[in-house]
Every structure is written in structure tokens, then in C-alpha cells.
mmCIF file of N, CA and C in Angstrom:
data_model
loop_
_atom_site.group_PDB
_atom_site.id
_atom_site.type_symbol
_atom_site.label_atom_id
_atom_site.label_comp_id
_atom_site.label_asym_id
_atom_site.label_seq_id
_atom_site.Cartn_x
_atom_site.Cartn_y
_atom_site.Cartn_z
ATOM 1 N N UNK K 1199 -3.750 87.988 -71.071
ATOM 2 C CA UNK K 1199 -4.056 88.938 -70.700
ATOM 3 C C UNK K 1199 -4.882 89.808 -71.481
ATOM 4 N N UNK K 1200 -5.625 90.193 -70.290
ATOM 5 C CA UNK K 1200 -7.080 90.650 -70.510
ATOM 6 C C UNK K 1200 -7.027 92.278 -69.830
ATOM 7 N N UNK K 1201 -7.641 93.254 -70.780
ATOM 8 C CA UNK K 1201 -7.570 94.694 -70.311
ATOM 9 C C UNK K 1201 -8.665 95.229 -69.533
ATOM 10 N N UNK K 1202 -8.503 95.604 -68.653
ATOM 11 C CA UNK K 1202 -9.348 96.208 -67.787
ATOM 12 C C UNK K 1202 -9.275 97.953 -67.270
ATOM 13 N N UNK K 1203 -10.702 98.120 -67.536
ATOM 14 C CA UNK K 1203 -10.657 99.632 -66.544
ATOM 15 C C UNK K 1203 -10.474 100.127 -66.098
ATOM 16 N N UNK K 1204 -8.922 100.305 -65.454
ATOM 17 C CA UNK K 1204 -8.850 100.585 -63.656
ATOM 18 C C UNK K 1204 -7.325 101.609 -64.004
ATOM 19 N N UNK K 1205 -7.544 101.188 -62.602
ATOM 20 C CA UNK K 1205 -6.135 102.679 -62.567
ATOM 21 C C UNK K 1205 -4.998 101.946 -62.033
ATOM 22 N N UNK K 1206 -4.215 101.828 -63.482
ATOM 23 C CA UNK K 1206 -2.996 101.336 -63.557
ATOM 24 C C UNK K 1206 -1.845 101.677 -62.365
ATOM 25 N N UNK K 1207 -1.181 100.609 -62.377
ATOM 26 C CA UNK K 1207 0.255 100.821 -61.427
ATOM 27 C C UNK K 1207 1.525 101.084 -61.504
ATOM 28 N N UNK K 1208 2.251 101.644 -61.291
ATOM 29 C CA UNK K 1208 3.665 101.645 -62.094
ATOM 30 C C UNK K 1208 3.772 100.468 -62.565
ATOM 31 N N UNK K 1209 4.544 100.555 -63.784
ATOM 32 C CA UNK K 1209 5.081 99.523 -64.809
ATOM 33 C C UNK K 1209 3.576 98.697 -65.087
ATOM 34 N N UNK K 1210 2.408 99.028 -65.358
ATOM 35 C CA UNK K 1210 1.214 98.492 -66.089
ATOM 36 C C UNK K 1210 1.495 98.826 -67.019
ATOM 37 N N UNK K 1211 0.878 98.247 -68.343
ATOM 38 C CA UNK K 1211 1.371 98.939 -69.623
ATOM 39 C C UNK K 1211 -0.572 99.124 -69.411
ATOM 40 N N UNK K 1212 -0.537 100.337 -70.735
ATOM 41 C CA UNK K 1212 -1.548 100.820 -70.387
ATOM 42 C C UNK K 1212 -2.302 100.992 -72.017
ATOM 43 N N UNK K 1213 -3.014 101.208 -72.990
ATOM 44 C CA UNK K 1213 -3.433 101.073 -73.977
ATOM 45 C C UNK K 1213 -5.056 102.198 -74.274
ATOM 46 N N UNK K 1214 -4.559 102.531 -75.415
ATOM 47 C CA UNK K 1214 -5.966 103.868 -75.604
ATOM 48 C C UNK K 1214 -6.209 103.101 -77.142
ATOM 49 N N UNK K 1215 -7.344 102.815 -77.722
ATOM 50 C CA UNK K 1215 -8.624 102.757 -78.262
ATOM 51 C C UNK K 1215 -7.621 103.916 -79.815
ATOM 52 N N UNK K 1216 -7.561 103.176 -81.136
ATOM 53 C CA UNK K 1216 -6.632 104.628 -82.408
ATOM 54 C C UNK K 1216 -7.189 103.568 -83.246
ATOM 55 N N UNK K 1217 -8.910 103.838 -83.921
ATOM 56 C CA UNK K 1217 -9.423 103.934 -85.068
ATOM 57 C C UNK K 1217 -9.444 101.754 -84.562
ATOM 58 N N UNK K 1218 -8.718 101.678 -85.680
ATOM 59 C CA UNK K 1218 -8.803 100.038 -85.443
ATOM 60 C C UNK K 1218 -7.412 98.945 -84.827
ATOM 61 N N UNK K 1219 -6.971 99.987 -84.780
ATOM 62 C CA UNK K 1219 -5.346 99.269 -83.549
ATOM 63 C C UNK K 1219 -5.492 99.918 -81.915
ATOM 64 N N UNK K 1220 -4.754 99.944 -81.651
ATOM 65 C CA UNK K 1220 -3.876 101.087 -80.413
ATOM 66 C C UNK K 1220 -2.719 100.658 -80.306
ATOM 67 N N UNK K 1221 -2.437 101.657 -78.796
ATOM 68 C CA UNK K 1221 -1.305 102.512 -79.018
ATOM 69 C C UNK K 1221 -0.950 102.006 -77.472
ATOM 70 N N UNK K 1222 -0.171 102.156 -76.980
ATOM 71 C CA UNK K 1222 0.850 100.921 -75.862
ATOM 72 C C UNK K 1222 1.467 101.700 -75.433
ATOM 73 N N UNK K 1223 1.584 102.158 -73.912
ATOM 74 C CA UNK K 1223 2.242 102.450 -72.548
ATOM 75 C C UNK K 1223 2.767 101.967 -71.424
ATOM 76 N N UNK K 1224 3.558 102.084 -71.134
ATOM 77 C CA UNK K 1224 3.932 101.896 -69.883
ATOM 78 C C UNK K 1224 3.944 102.776 -69.173
ATOM 79 N N UNK K 1225 3.028 102.701 -67.900
ATOM 80 C CA UNK K 1225 2.592 103.464 -67.259
ATOM 81 C C UNK K 1225 3.979 103.660 -65.606
ATOM 82 N N UNK K 1226 4.317 104.414 -65.597
ATOM 83 C CA UNK K 1226 5.486 105.057 -64.873
ATOM 84 C C UNK K 1226 4.329 106.231 -63.506
ATOM 85 N N UNK K 1227 3.711 106.996 -63.680
ATOM 86 C CA UNK K 1227 2.802 107.687 -62.816
ATOM 87 C C UNK K 1227 2.004 108.756 -63.603
ATOM 88 N N UNK K 1228 0.886 109.549 -63.511
ATOM 89 C CA UNK K 1228 -0.047 110.515 -64.036
ATOM 90 C C UNK K 1228 0.850 111.561 -64.793
ATOM 91 N N UNK K 1229 1.902 111.614 -64.649
ATOM 92 C CA UNK K 1229 2.467 112.346 -65.685
ATOM 93 C C UNK K 1229 3.954 111.982 -66.322
ATOM 94 N N UNK K 1230 3.565 110.853 -66.051
ATOM 95 C CA UNK K 1230 5.191 109.860 -67.146
ATOM 96 C C UNK K 1230 4.407 108.348 -67.542
ATOM 97 N N UNK K 1231 4.060 108.756 -69.131
ATOM 98 C CA UNK K 1231 3.551 107.542 -69.356
ATOM 99 C C UNK K 1231 4.859 107.330 -70.436
ATOM 100 N N UNK K 1232 5.888 106.478 -70.978
ATOM 101 C CA UNK K 1232 6.610 106.042 -71.358
ATOM 102 C C UNK K 1232 6.168 105.232 -72.854
ATOM 103 N N UNK K 1233 5.788 105.606 -74.099
ATOM 104 C CA UNK K 1233 5.521 105.772 -75.332
ATOM 105 C C UNK K 1233 6.647 105.349 -76.700
ATOM 106 N N UNK K 1234 6.176 104.568 -77.609
ATOM 107 C CA UNK K 1234 6.809 104.720 -78.491
ATOM 108 C C UNK K 1234 6.140 105.724 -79.587
ATOM 109 N N UNK K 1235 6.290 106.927 -80.101
ATOM 110 C CA UNK K 1235 5.362 107.897 -80.862
ATOM 111 C C UNK K 1235 4.317 108.023 -80.027
ATOM 112 N N UNK K 1236 3.619 109.004 -80.434
ATOM 113 C CA UNK K 1236 2.170 109.475 -80.150
ATOM 114 C C UNK K 1236 1.191 108.172 -80.556
ATOM 115 N N UNK K 1237 -0.117 108.245 -79.174
ATOM 116 C CA UNK K 1237 -1.607 108.038 -79.985
ATOM 117 C C UNK K 1237 -1.606 107.633 -81.149
ATOM 118 N N UNK K 1238 -1.383 108.663 -82.281
ATOM 119 C CA UNK K 1238 -1.610 108.725 -83.798
ATOM 120 C C UNK K 1238 -0.400 109.459 -85.275
ATOM 121 N N UNK K 1239 0.097 107.858 -84.859
ATOM 122 C CA UNK K 1239 1.220 108.672 -86.230
ATOM 123 C C UNK K 1239 0.776 108.463 -87.330
ATOM 124 N N UNK K 1240 -0.594 108.704 -87.943
ATOM 125 C CA UNK K 1240 -0.552 108.975 -89.026
ATOM 126 C C UNK K 1240 0.387 109.948 -89.924
ATOM 127 N N UNK K 1241 0.506 109.477 -90.672
ATOM 128 C CA UNK K 1241 1.443 110.859 -91.850
ATOM 129 C C UNK K 1241 2.639 111.804 -91.208
ATOM 130 N N UNK K 1242 3.062 110.689 -89.792
ATOM 131 C CA UNK K 1242 4.560 110.789 -89.440
ATOM 132 C C UNK K 1242 5.773 109.933 -90.144
ATOM 133 N N UNK K 1243 6.713 110.880 -90.635
ATOM 134 C CA UNK K 1243 7.583 110.268 -90.997
ATOM 135 C C UNK K 1243 8.280 109.318 -90.170
ATOM 136 N N UNK K 1244 7.757 107.599 -89.547
ATOM 137 C CA UNK K 1244 8.914 107.036 -89.054
ATOM 138 C C UNK K 1244 10.168 106.456 -88.537
ATOM 139 N N UNK K 1245 10.864 107.926 -89.547
ATOM 140 C CA UNK K 1245 12.556 107.826 -88.596
ATOM 141 C C UNK K 1245 12.208 109.069 -87.722
ATOM 142 N N UNK K 1246 11.267 109.957 -87.026
ATOM 143 C CA UNK K 1246 11.381 111.148 -86.379
ATOM 144 C C UNK K 1246 9.974 110.332 -85.393
ATOM 145 N N UNK K 1247 9.694 109.242 -85.229
ATOM 146 C CA UNK K 1247 9.553 108.575 -83.888
ATOM 147 C C UNK K 1247 10.074 108.172 -83.241
ATOM 148 N N UNK K 1248 10.319 108.396 -81.792
ATOM 149 C CA UNK K 1248 11.028 107.999 -80.678
ATOM 150 C C UNK K 1248 10.145 107.770 -79.613
ATOM 151 N N UNK K 1249 10.407 107.358 -78.495
ATOM 152 C CA UNK K 1249 10.580 107.042 -77.914
ATOM 153 C C UNK K 1249 10.251 107.669 -76.755
ATOM 154 N N UNK K 1250 9.094 108.536 -75.916
ATOM 155 C CA UNK K 1250 9.227 109.619 -75.191
ATOM 156 C C UNK K 1250 8.016 109.301 -73.659
ATOM 157 N N UNK K 1251 7.533 110.083 -73.139
ATOM 158 C CA UNK K 1251 7.593 110.599 -71.983
ATOM 159 C C UNK K 1251 5.979 111.616 -71.238
ATOM 160 N N UNK K 1252 5.126 111.126 -71.575
ATOM 161 C CA UNK K 1252 4.882 112.251 -71.980
ATOM 162 C C UNK K 1252 3.523 111.749 -70.270
ATOM 163 N N UNK K 1253 2.286 112.704 -70.145
ATOM 164 C CA UNK K 1253 1.522 112.790 -69.288
ATOM 165 C C UNK K 1253 -0.063 111.470 -69.552
ATOM 166 N N UNK K 1254 -0.449 111.568 -68.663
ATOM 167 C CA UNK K 1254 -1.458 110.433 -69.412
ATOM 168 C C UNK K 1254 -2.725 111.018 -70.368
ATOM 169 N N UNK K 1255 -2.754 113.138 -70.004
ATOM 170 C CA UNK K 1255 -3.802 113.068 -70.908
ATOM 171 C C UNK K 1255 -2.675 113.530 -72.159
ATOM 172 N N UNK K 1256 -1.628 113.677 -72.107
ATOM 173 C CA UNK K 1256 -1.910 113.803 -74.233
ATOM 174 C C UNK K 1256 -1.733 111.815 -74.393
ATOM 175 N N UNK K 1257 -1.034 111.604 -73.273
ATOM 176 C CA UNK K 1257 -1.121 109.599 -74.082
ATOM 177 C C UNK K 1257 -2.410 109.225 -74.694
ATOM 178 N N UNK K 1258 -3.750 109.770 -74.323
ATOM 179 C CA UNK K 1258 -5.387 109.801 -74.547
ATOM 180 C C UNK K 1258 -5.451 109.909 -75.566
ATOM 181 N N UNK K 1259 -5.395 111.902 -74.933
ATOM 182 C CA UNK K 1259 -5.943 112.383 -76.748
ATOM 183 C C UNK K 1259 -6.861 112.154 -76.250
ATOM 184 N N UNK K 1260 -7.893 112.728 -75.286
ATOM 185 C CA UNK K 1260 -9.681 112.480 -75.037
ATOM 186 C C UNK K 1260 -9.921 111.114 -74.914
ATOM 187 N N UNK K 1261 -9.536 109.601 -75.169
ATOM 188 C CA UNK K 1261 -9.722 108.836 -75.561
ATOM 189 C C UNK K 1261 -9.962 108.238 -74.199
ATOM 190 N N UNK K 1262 -10.334 107.233 -73.500
ATOM 191 C CA UNK K 1262 -10.067 106.033 -71.815
ATOM 192 C C UNK K 1262 -9.223 105.505 -72.924
ATOM 193 N N UNK K 1263 -8.782 105.271 -71.965
ATOM 194 C CA UNK K 1263 -7.676 104.140 -71.545
ATOM 195 C C UNK K 1263 -7.969 102.881 -71.104
ATOM 196 N N UNK K 1264 -6.762 101.438 -70.900
ATOM 197 C CA UNK K 1264 -7.488 100.100 -70.525
ATOM 198 C C UNK K 1264 -5.775 99.958 -69.875
ATOM 199 N N UNK K 1265 -5.681 99.047 -68.460
ATOM 200 C CA UNK K 1265 -4.709 98.682 -68.118
ATOM 201 C C UNK K 1265 -4.684 96.572 -68.547
ATOM 202 N N UNK K 1266 -3.856 96.666 -69.106
ATOM 203 C CA UNK K 1266 -3.623 95.108 -69.276
ATOM 204 C C UNK K 1266 -3.481 94.631 -67.207
ATOM 205 N N UNK K 1267 -4.557 93.553 -67.838
ATOM 206 C CA UNK K 1267 -4.611 92.645 -66.437
ATOM 207 C C UNK K 1267 -3.811 91.225 -66.844
ATOM 208 N N UNK K 1268 -2.562 90.861 -66.175
ATOM 209 C CA UNK K 1268 -1.524 90.028 -66.288
ATOM 210 C C UNK K 1268 -2.153 88.553 -65.769
ATOM 211 N N UNK K 1269 -1.981 87.618 -67.148
ATOM 212 C CA UNK K 1269 -2.614 85.848 -66.014
ATOM 213 C C UNK K 1269 -1.101 85.559 -65.272
ATOM 214 N N UNK K 1270 -2.047 84.623 -64.667
ATOM 215 C CA UNK K 1270 -0.905 84.207 -63.084
ATOM 216 C C UNK K 1270 0.628 83.807 -64.924
ATOM 217 N N UNK K 1271 0.648 83.263 -65.285
ATOM 218 C CA UNK K 1271 1.580 82.738 -66.219
ATOM 219 C C UNK K 1271 2.314 83.940 -66.577
ATOM 220 N N UNK K 1272 2.013 85.428 -67.069
ATOM 221 C CA UNK K 1272 2.410 86.395 -67.514
ATOM 222 C C UNK K 1272 2.802 87.148 -66.133
ATOM 223 N N UNK K 1273 2.131 87.099 -64.991
ATOM 224 C CA UNK K 1273 3.396 87.942 -64.201
ATOM 225 C C UNK K 1273 4.509 87.101 -63.599
ATOM 226 N N UNK K 1274 4.323 86.015 -63.977
ATOM 227 C CA UNK K 1274 5.634 84.757 -63.278
ATOM 228 C C UNK K 1274 6.703 84.767 -64.047
ATOM 229 N N UNK K 1275 6.294 85.379 -64.938
ATOM 230 C CA UNK K 1275 6.991 85.995 -67.130
ATOM 231 C C UNK K 1275 7.743 86.788 -67.240
ATOM 232 N N UNK K 1276 6.992 88.103 -66.635
ATOM 233 C CA UNK K 1276 7.455 89.201 -66.400
ATOM 234 C C UNK K 1276 8.560 89.491 -65.842
ATOM 235 N N UNK K 1277 8.857 91.709 -66.176
ATOM 236 C CA UNK K 1277 10.249 92.137 -65.296
ATOM 237 C C UNK K 1277 9.565 92.447 -63.562
ATOM 238 N N UNK K 1278 10.745 92.596 -62.799
ATOM 239 C CA UNK K 1278 9.599 93.299 -61.665
ATOM 240 C C UNK K 1278 9.585 94.969 -62.529
ATOM 241 N N UNK K 1279 8.578 95.593 -61.314
ATOM 242 C CA UNK K 1279 8.287 96.762 -61.942
ATOM 243 C C UNK K 1279 9.541 98.144 -61.948
ATOM 244 N N UNK K 1280 10.482 97.389 -60.780
ATOM 245 C CA UNK K 1280 11.498 98.485 -61.104
ATOM 246 C C UNK K 1280 12.170 98.228 -62.525
ATOM 247 N N UNK K 1281 12.253 96.897 -62.448
ATOM 248 C CA UNK K 1281 13.647 96.174 -63.792
ATOM 249 C C UNK K 1281 12.355 96.798 -65.449
ATOM 250 N N UNK K 1282 10.858 96.586 -65.392
ATOM 251 C CA UNK K 1282 10.248 97.160 -66.521
ATOM 252 C C UNK K 1282 10.778 98.464 -66.546
ATOM 253 N N UNK K 1283 10.146 99.561 -65.738
ATOM 254 C CA UNK K 1283 10.044 101.351 -65.822
ATOM 255 C C UNK K 1283 12.065 101.476 -65.836
ATOM 256 N N UNK K 1284 12.840 100.098 -65.392
ATOM 257 C CA UNK K 1284 13.623 101.441 -65.995
ATOM 258 C C UNK K 1284 14.248 100.795 -67.727
ATOM 259 N N UNK K 1285 13.482 99.817 -67.999
ATOM 260 C CA UNK K 1285 13.905 99.404 -69.439
ATOM 261 C C UNK K 1285 13.571 100.810 -69.967
ATOM 262 N N UNK K 1286 12.098 101.019 -70.160
ATOM 263 C CA UNK K 1286 11.397 101.890 -70.683
ATOM 264 C C UNK K 1286 12.237 103.523 -70.558
ATOM 265 N N UNK K 1287 12.768 104.168 -69.354
ATOM 266 C CA UNK K 1287 13.026 104.950 -69.357
ATOM 267 C C UNK K 1287 14.519 105.172 -70.566
ATOM 268 N N UNK K 1288 15.379 103.888 -69.703
ATOM 269 C CA UNK K 1288 16.967 103.566 -70.993
ATOM 270 C C UNK K 1288 16.007 104.014 -72.073
ATOM 271 N N UNK K 1289 14.982 103.719 -73.220
ATOM 272 C CA UNK K 1289 15.269 103.467 -74.308
ATOM 273 C C UNK K 1289 14.060 104.983 -74.439
ATOM 274 N N UNK K 1290 14.383 105.887 -73.519
ATOM 275 C CA UNK K 1290 13.987 107.167 -74.046
ATOM 276 C C UNK K 1290 15.213 107.814 -75.456
ATOM 277 N N UNK K 1291 13.706 107.944 -76.138
ATOM 278 C CA UNK K 1291 14.640 109.372 -77.006
ATOM 279 C C UNK K 1291 15.222 107.827 -78.630
ATOM 280 N N UNK K 1292 14.881 106.836 -78.036
ATOM 281 C CA UNK K 1292 15.320 106.081 -79.143
ATOM 282 C C UNK K 1292 14.483 106.561 -80.474
ATOM 283 N N UNK K 1293 15.417 105.421 -81.663
ATOM 284 C CA UNK K 1293 14.193 105.878 -82.448
ATOM 285 C C UNK K 1293 14.290 104.300 -83.659
ATOM 286 N N UNK K 1294 13.616 103.881 -84.412
ATOM 287 C CA UNK K 1294 13.639 102.782 -85.072
ATOM 288 C C UNK K 1294 12.050 102.347 -85.623
ATOM 289 N N UNK K 1295 11.601 103.430 -85.335
ATOM 290 C CA UNK K 1295 10.172 102.471 -85.002
ATOM 291 C C UNK K 1295 9.514 102.167 -86.234
ATOM 292 N N UNK K 1296 8.772 101.166 -87.082
ATOM 293 C CA UNK K 1296 8.802 100.177 -87.555
ATOM 294 C C UNK K 1296 6.973 99.232 -86.824
ATOM 295 N N UNK K 1297 6.668 99.459 -87.981
ATOM 296 C CA UNK K 1297 4.749 99.408 -88.104
ATOM 297 C C UNK K 1297 4.488 98.129 -88.087
ATOM 298 N N UNK K 1298 6.077 97.328 -88.701
ATOM 299 C CA UNK K 1298 5.033 95.710 -88.097
ATOM 300 C C UNK K 1298 6.186 95.114 -87.494
ATOM 301 N N UNK K 1299 7.710 95.720 -87.238
ATOM 302 C CA UNK K 1299 8.698 95.013 -86.683
ATOM 303 C C UNK K 1299 9.146 95.542 -84.787
ATOM 304 N N UNK K 1300 9.002 97.229 -84.809
ATOM 305 C CA UNK K 1300 8.956 97.649 -83.808
ATOM 306 C C UNK K 1300 8.034 98.837 -83.859
ATOM 307 N N UNK K 1301 7.238 98.194 -83.426
ATOM 308 C CA UNK K 1301 6.010 99.556 -83.084
ATOM 309 C C UNK K 1301 5.842 99.292 -81.368
ATOM 310 N N UNK K 1302 4.552 100.584 -80.795
ATOM 311 C CA UNK K 1302 5.044 100.586 -79.893
ATOM 312 C C UNK K 1302 4.391 99.288 -78.429
ATOM 313 N N UNK K 1303 3.876 98.602 -79.449
ATOM 314 C CA UNK K 1303 3.191 96.942 -78.869
ATOM 315 C C UNK K 1303 4.371 96.014 -78.136
ATOM 316 N N UNK K 1304 5.701 96.280 -79.361
ATOM 317 C CA UNK K 1304 6.832 95.294 -79.167
ATOM 318 C C UNK K 1304 7.376 96.180 -78.096
ATOM 319 N N UNK K 1305 7.518 97.912 -78.000
ATOM 320 C CA UNK K 1305 7.948 98.061 -76.958
ATOM 321 C C UNK K 1305 7.456 97.684 -75.529
ATOM 322 N N UNK K 1306 6.219 98.110 -75.361
ATOM 323 C CA UNK K 1306 5.961 97.632 -73.981
ATOM 324 C C UNK K 1306 6.491 95.982 -73.449
ATOM 325 N N UNK K 1307 5.733 94.977 -74.528
ATOM 326 C CA UNK K 1307 6.328 93.382 -74.146
ATOM 327 C C UNK K 1307 7.731 93.628 -74.422
ATOM 328 N N UNK K 1308 8.974 94.622 -74.239
ATOM 329 C CA UNK K 1308 10.120 94.148 -74.410
ATOM 330 C C UNK K 1308 10.198 94.700 -72.929
ATOM 331 N N UNK K 1309 9.667 95.877 -73.425
ATOM 332 C CA UNK K 1309 9.971 96.398 -72.050
ATOM 333 C C UNK K 1309 9.024 95.954 -70.264
ATOM 334 N N UNK K 1310 8.256 94.929 -70.736
ATOM 335 C CA UNK K 1310 7.849 93.970 -69.253
ATOM 336 C C UNK K 1310 8.590 92.516 -69.461
ATOM 337 N N UNK K 1311 8.480 92.376 -70.559
ATOM 338 C CA UNK K 1311 8.131 90.130 -70.346
ATOM 339 C C UNK K 1311 10.189 90.358 -71.213
ATOM 340 N N UNK K 1312 10.912 91.327 -72.045
ATOM 341 C CA UNK K 1312 11.616 91.563 -72.172
ATOM 342 C C UNK K 1312 12.375 90.505 -74.456
ATOM 343 N N UNK K 1313 10.479 90.209 -74.512
ATOM 344 C CA UNK K 1313 10.853 90.185 -76.037
ATOM 345 C C UNK K 1313 9.382 90.738 -76.742
ATOM 346 N N UNK K 1314 10.162 91.506 -77.356
ATOM 347 C CA UNK K 1314 9.219 92.148 -78.444
ATOM 348 C C UNK K 1314 8.540 91.244 -78.946
ATOM 349 N N UNK K 1315 6.849 91.513 -79.476
ATOM 350 C CA UNK K 1315 6.313 90.738 -79.543
ATOM 351 C C UNK K 1315 4.481 91.806 -80.120
ATOM 352 N N UNK K 1316 3.576 91.612 -81.047
ATOM 353 C CA UNK K 1316 2.708 92.693 -81.107
ATOM 354 C C UNK K 1316 1.404 91.700 -81.574
ATOM 355 N N UNK K 1317 0.281 91.416 -80.249
ATOM 356 C CA UNK K 1317 -0.019 90.267 -80.655
ATOM 357 C C UNK K 1317 -1.533 91.073 -81.635
ATOM 358 N N UNK K 1318 -1.141 92.145 -81.946
ATOM 359 C CA UNK K 1318 -2.046 92.629 -83.408
ATOM 360 C C UNK K 1318 -2.000 92.236 -84.967
ATOM 361 N N UNK K 1319 -0.312 92.641 -84.503
ATOM 362 C CA UNK K 1319 0.539 91.559 -85.760
ATOM 363 C C UNK K 1319 0.392 90.353 -85.330
ATOM 364 N N UNK K 1320 0.211 89.854 -85.317
ATOM 365 C CA UNK K 1320 0.403 88.003 -85.087
ATOM 366 C C UNK K 1320 -1.501 87.828 -85.305
ATOM 367 N N UNK K 1321 -2.642 88.258 -84.360
ATOM 368 C CA UNK K 1321 -3.469 87.488 -84.889
ATOM 369 C C UNK K 1321 -4.385 88.506 -86.314
ATOM 370 N N UNK K 1322 -3.605 88.775 -87.122
ATOM 371 C CA UNK K 1322 -3.232 89.426 -88.162
ATOM 372 C C UNK K 1322 -2.686 88.598 -90.057
ATOM 373 N N UNK K 1323 -1.327 87.987 -88.932
ATOM 374 C CA UNK K 1323 -0.863 87.154 -89.778
ATOM 375 C C UNK K 1323 -1.410 85.533 -89.567
ATOM 376 N N UNK K 1324 -2.190 85.536 -88.435
ATOM 377 C CA UNK K 1324 -3.320 83.713 -88.651
ATOM 378 C C UNK K 1324 -4.161 84.123 -88.695
ATOM 379 N N UNK K 1325 -4.651 84.814 -89.305
ATOM 380 C CA UNK K 1325 -6.190 84.778 -89.725
ATOM 381 C C UNK K 1325 -5.674 85.323 -91.609
ATOM 382 N N UNK K 1326 -5.005 85.685 -92.024
ATOM 383 C CA UNK K 1326 -4.222 85.582 -93.619
ATOM 384 C C UNK K 1326 -3.943 84.400 -93.311
ATOM 385 N N UNK K 1327 -3.216 83.799 -92.901
ATOM 386 C CA UNK K 1327 -3.223 81.905 -93.439
ATOM 387 C C UNK K 1327 -4.349 81.022 -92.706
ATOM 388 N N UNK K 1328 -5.718 81.969 -92.662
ATOM 389 C CA UNK K 1328 -6.704 80.755 -92.485
ATOM 390 C C UNK K 1328 -7.023 81.183 -93.255
ATOM 391 N N UNK K 1329 -6.537 82.362 -94.575
ATOM 392 C CA UNK K 1329 -7.517 82.906 -95.446
ATOM 393 C C UNK K 1329 -7.286 81.880 -96.402
ATOM 394 N N UNK K 1330 -5.722 82.426 -96.093
ATOM 395 C CA UNK K 1330 -5.501 81.196 -97.110
ATOM 396 C C UNK K 1330 -5.764 80.034 -97.692
ATOM 397 N N UNK K 1331 -5.242 79.849 -96.535
ATOM 398 C CA UNK K 1331 -5.543 77.380 -96.114
ATOM 399 C C UNK K 1331 -7.121 77.173 -96.945
ATOM 400 N N UNK K 1332 -7.926 78.136 -96.591
ATOM 401 C CA UNK K 1332 -9.660 78.021 -97.101
ATOM 402 C C UNK K 1332 -9.635 78.666 -98.142
ATOM 403 N N UNK K 1333 -8.933 79.693 -98.825
ATOM 404 C CA UNK K 1333 -8.347 79.128 -100.429
ATOM 405 C C UNK K 1333 -8.277 77.603 -101.273
ATOM 406 N N UNK K 1334 -7.427 77.080 -100.217
ATOM 407 C CA UNK K 1334 -6.097 76.465 -100.919
ATOM 408 C C UNK K 1334 -7.865 75.366 -101.033
ATOM 409 N N UNK K 1335 -8.144 75.048 -99.579
ATOM 410 C CA UNK K 1335 -8.709 74.009 -99.925
ATOM 411 C C UNK K 1335 -10.017 74.029 -101.340
ATOM 412 N N UNK K 1336 -10.212 74.974 -100.835
ATOM 413 C CA UNK K 1336 -11.420 75.322 -101.770
ATOM 414 C C UNK K 1336 -10.722 76.001 -103.332
ATOM 415 N N UNK K 1337 -9.838 75.356 -104.119
ATOM 416 C CA UNK K 1337 -9.953 75.368 -105.326
ATOM 417 C C UNK K 1337 -9.803 74.008 -105.486
ATOM 418 N N UNK K 1338 -9.172 73.170 -105.085
ATOM 419 C CA UNK K 1338 -9.119 72.046 -105.085
ATOM 420 C C UNK K 1338 -10.439 70.878 -105.823
#
């Protein structure tokens, strides 16, 4: 998946930068971005974070956004636009946010691909594993 600056279409994944990470949502139209929590949930009780719909301006909170440009393989794997939007809409009001296991990136990937994934967390795990491997080698 690549990220490009372009006008999203219905069912697209969009993201906006927040500090050192991104916040993700499903684009329905300019008035309806379905997302798990707001752009910055710092200091918010995770139990109160829910899937909600806001306009694009609220989603971005003044920051630019990018649209996912799916690879051919990802396009073949993704749900239809209708299924993606229905999946996102049916989750409105759901809670259970967990930064490691059920965050906004997990949410959009579940809606689009049917599988909760977070590339941010996967990359962080890989980086930690690489550092641990290097440490083991260096100590021998």
C-alpha cells in the first residue's frame, strides 16, 4: 500500500499524521469519515473511545491527509466498496479501543480487507526483534 495525496473515493482508506503515528478512517464522503476515535486520543480514557462518523475537516483537524493507493494484490483481496462502507457503518458506536490490539488502523483494515492489521505495530515489532537479534550477536 502506498500513500498519495489525492481526492479519496467512497470506501477508500485515508490517514492523517499525528505526532509520530497516523490516524486512519474510511472515506464515505466529505461529510462522513468513519473512524475509531478522534485524530488525537491522548489523555482520553480508552473505554470512552468509539467508532464514529465526522466530516473531513474534523477528521483532519487542520492537518493534511493521504489516500491509500492499493497494490493490485490488495485490490484483489479487498471487499467491495459497498461491503467496506457497510462494515464501517455497522461498527458505529462500538467501543473496545486498545492501542496495541484494536486501534484505528486495525479498524480500517478490518473494514476493507476483513483482517485487523496494523503496519505501524508490525514495523515496531520487527524493529525490536532486529535490535534484540543484534544484541544477542554482539554479546557472544
